[in-house]
mmCIF file of C-alpha atoms in Angstrom:
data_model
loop_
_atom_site.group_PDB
_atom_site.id
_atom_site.type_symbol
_atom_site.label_atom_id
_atom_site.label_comp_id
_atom_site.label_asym_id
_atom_site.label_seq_id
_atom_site.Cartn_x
_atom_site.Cartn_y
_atom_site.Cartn_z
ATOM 1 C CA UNK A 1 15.981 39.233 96.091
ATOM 2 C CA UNK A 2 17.699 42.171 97.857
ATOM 3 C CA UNK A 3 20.716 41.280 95.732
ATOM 4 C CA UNK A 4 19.636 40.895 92.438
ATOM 5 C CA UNK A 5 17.833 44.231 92.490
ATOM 6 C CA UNK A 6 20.866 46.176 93.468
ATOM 7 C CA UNK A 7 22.805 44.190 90.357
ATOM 8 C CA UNK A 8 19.893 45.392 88.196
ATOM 9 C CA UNK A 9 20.850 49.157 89.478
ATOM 10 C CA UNK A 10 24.952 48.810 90.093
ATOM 11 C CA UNK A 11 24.047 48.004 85.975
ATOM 12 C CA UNK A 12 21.784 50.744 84.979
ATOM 13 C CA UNK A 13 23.210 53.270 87.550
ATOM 14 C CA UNK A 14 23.650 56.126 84.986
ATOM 15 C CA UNK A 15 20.160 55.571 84.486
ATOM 16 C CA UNK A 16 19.250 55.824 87.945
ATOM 17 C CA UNK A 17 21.130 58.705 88.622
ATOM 18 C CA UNK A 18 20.982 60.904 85.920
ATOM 19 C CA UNK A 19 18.167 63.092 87.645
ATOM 20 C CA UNK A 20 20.528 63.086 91.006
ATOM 21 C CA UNK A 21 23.172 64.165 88.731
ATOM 22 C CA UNK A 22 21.423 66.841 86.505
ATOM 23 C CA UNK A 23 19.468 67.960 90.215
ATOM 24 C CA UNK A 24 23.277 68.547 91.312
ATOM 25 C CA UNK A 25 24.435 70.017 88.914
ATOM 26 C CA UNK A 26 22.047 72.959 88.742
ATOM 27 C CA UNK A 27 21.969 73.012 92.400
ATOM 28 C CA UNK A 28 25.662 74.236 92.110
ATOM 29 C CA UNK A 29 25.522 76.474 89.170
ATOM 30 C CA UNK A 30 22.859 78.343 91.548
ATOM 31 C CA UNK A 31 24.591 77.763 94.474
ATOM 32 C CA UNK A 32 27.645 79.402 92.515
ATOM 33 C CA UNK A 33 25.781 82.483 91.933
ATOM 34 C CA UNK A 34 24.317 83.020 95.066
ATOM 35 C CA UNK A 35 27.795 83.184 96.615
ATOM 36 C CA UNK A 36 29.241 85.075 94.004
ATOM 37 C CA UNK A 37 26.563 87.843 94.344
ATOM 38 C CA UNK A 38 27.137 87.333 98.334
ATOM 39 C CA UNK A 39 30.769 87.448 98.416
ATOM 40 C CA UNK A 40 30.854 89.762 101.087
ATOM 41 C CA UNK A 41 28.913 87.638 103.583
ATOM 42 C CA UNK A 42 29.920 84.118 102.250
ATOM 43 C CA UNK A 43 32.525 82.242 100.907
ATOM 44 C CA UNK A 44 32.937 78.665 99.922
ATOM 45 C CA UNK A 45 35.395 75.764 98.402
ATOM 46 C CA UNK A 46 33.391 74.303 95.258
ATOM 47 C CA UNK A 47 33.233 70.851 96.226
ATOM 48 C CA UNK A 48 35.290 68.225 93.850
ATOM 49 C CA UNK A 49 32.657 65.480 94.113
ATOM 50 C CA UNK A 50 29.688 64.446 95.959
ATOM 51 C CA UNK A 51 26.396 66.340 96.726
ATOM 52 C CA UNK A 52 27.557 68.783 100.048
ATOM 53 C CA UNK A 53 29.321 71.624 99.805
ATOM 54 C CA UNK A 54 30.356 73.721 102.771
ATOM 55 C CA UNK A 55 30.234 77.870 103.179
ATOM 56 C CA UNK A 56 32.008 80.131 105.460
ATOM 57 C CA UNK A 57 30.845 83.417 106.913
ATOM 58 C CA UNK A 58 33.480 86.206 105.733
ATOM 59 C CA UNK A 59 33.146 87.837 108.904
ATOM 60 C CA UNK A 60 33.290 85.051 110.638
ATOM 61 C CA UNK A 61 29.953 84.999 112.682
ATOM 62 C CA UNK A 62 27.788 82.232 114.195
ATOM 63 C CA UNK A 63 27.324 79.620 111.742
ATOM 64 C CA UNK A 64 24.494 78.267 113.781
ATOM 65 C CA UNK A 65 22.985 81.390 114.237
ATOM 66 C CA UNK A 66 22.753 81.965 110.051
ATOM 67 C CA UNK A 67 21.265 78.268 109.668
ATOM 68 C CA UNK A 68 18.808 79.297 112.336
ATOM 69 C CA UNK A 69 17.580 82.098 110.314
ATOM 70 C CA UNK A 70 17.528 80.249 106.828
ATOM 71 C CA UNK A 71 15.547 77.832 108.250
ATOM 72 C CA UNK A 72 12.510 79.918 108.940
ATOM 73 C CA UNK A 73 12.936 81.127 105.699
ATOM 74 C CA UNK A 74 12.232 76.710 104.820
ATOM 75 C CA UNK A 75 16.340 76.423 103.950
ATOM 76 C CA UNK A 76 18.070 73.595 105.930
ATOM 77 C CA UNK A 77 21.868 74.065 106.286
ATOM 78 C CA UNK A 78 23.775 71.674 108.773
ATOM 79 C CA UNK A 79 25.660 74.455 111.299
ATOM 80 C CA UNK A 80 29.439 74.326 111.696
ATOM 81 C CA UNK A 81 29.900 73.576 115.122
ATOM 82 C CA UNK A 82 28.798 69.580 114.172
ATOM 83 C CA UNK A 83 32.049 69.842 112.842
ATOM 84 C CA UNK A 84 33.866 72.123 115.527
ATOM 85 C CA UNK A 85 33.918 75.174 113.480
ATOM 86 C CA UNK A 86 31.464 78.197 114.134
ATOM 87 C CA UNK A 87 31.793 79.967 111.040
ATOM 88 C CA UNK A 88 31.156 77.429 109.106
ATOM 89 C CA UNK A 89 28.004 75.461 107.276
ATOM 90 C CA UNK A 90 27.333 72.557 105.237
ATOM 91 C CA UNK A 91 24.663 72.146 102.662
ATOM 92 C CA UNK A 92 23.312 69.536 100.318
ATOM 93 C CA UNK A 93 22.932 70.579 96.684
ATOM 94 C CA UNK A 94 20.372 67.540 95.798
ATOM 95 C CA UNK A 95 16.526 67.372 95.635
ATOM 96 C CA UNK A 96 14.978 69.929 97.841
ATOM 97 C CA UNK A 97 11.356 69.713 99.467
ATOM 98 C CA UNK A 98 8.747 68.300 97.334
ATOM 99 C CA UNK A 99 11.405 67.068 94.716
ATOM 100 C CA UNK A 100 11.752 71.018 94.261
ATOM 101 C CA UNK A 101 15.465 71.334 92.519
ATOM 102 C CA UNK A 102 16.265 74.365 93.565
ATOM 103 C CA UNK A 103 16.671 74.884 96.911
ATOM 104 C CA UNK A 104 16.269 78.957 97.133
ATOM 105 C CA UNK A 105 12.918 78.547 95.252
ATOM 106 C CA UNK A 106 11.852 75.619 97.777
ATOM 107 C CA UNK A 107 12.268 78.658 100.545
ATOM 108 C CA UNK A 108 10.138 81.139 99.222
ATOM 109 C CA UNK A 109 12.606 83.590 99.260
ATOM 110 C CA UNK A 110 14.964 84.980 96.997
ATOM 111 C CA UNK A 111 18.826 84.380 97.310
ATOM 112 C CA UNK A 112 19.237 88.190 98.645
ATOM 113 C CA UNK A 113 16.438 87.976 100.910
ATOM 114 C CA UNK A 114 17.975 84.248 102.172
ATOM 115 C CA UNK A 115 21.266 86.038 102.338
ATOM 116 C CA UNK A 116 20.524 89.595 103.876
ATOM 117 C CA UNK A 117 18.225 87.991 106.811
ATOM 118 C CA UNK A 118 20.339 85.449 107.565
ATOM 119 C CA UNK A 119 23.127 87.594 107.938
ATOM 120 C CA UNK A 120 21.375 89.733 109.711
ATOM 121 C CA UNK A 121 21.320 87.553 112.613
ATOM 122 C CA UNK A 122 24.890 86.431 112.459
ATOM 123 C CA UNK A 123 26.100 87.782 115.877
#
């Protein structure tokens, strides 16, 4: 049974992912901006495929630190240091809570509140 159901959606997968893939793209168009507008706290690579991108602190603070403070704020980032880098953070750009799209809107802030607190506690 297993099987034949994931034949039935290897054959209709641009069905099944076309909200992933709309979700994602959005996600990154926003996630574009907000770095853009932030340029002098954050920096990123735009990722080439897949749904996680990963940011850098310009001035090169703790990673963990900034993920700490986004997530009061309801954000989840992954720190850097799961990857052996401190100044660094990864981030998904899919679904956020409660099928919520975008993820600064799923936080309840806005992208310069997000970005000024956070930053704020980058030590």
């Amino acid at each position: 049974m297993g099987e034949f159901l994931g034949e039935i959606a290897i054959r209709h997968h641009h069905h099944v992912l076309a909200q992933t893939r709309e979700v994602t793209y959005a996600n990154l168009a926003l996630l574009e901006s907000v770095i853009a507008e932030h340029a002098d706290v954050l920096d990123w690579v735009r990722p080439r495929g897949g749904m996680t991108g990963f940011a850098r602190l310009v001035a090169g603070g703790n990673a963990r630190l900034f993920c700490q403070g986004a997530l009061e704020r309801g954000l989840l980032l992954a720190p850097g240091d799961c990857w052996a880098s401190r100044t660094i953070f990864g981030l998904g750009l899919e679904l956020g809570a409660n099928g919520i799209p975008v993820p600064w809107v799923a936080s309840g802030s806005s992208s310069e509140e997000w970005c000024r607190a956070g930053h704020a506690s980058v030590a």
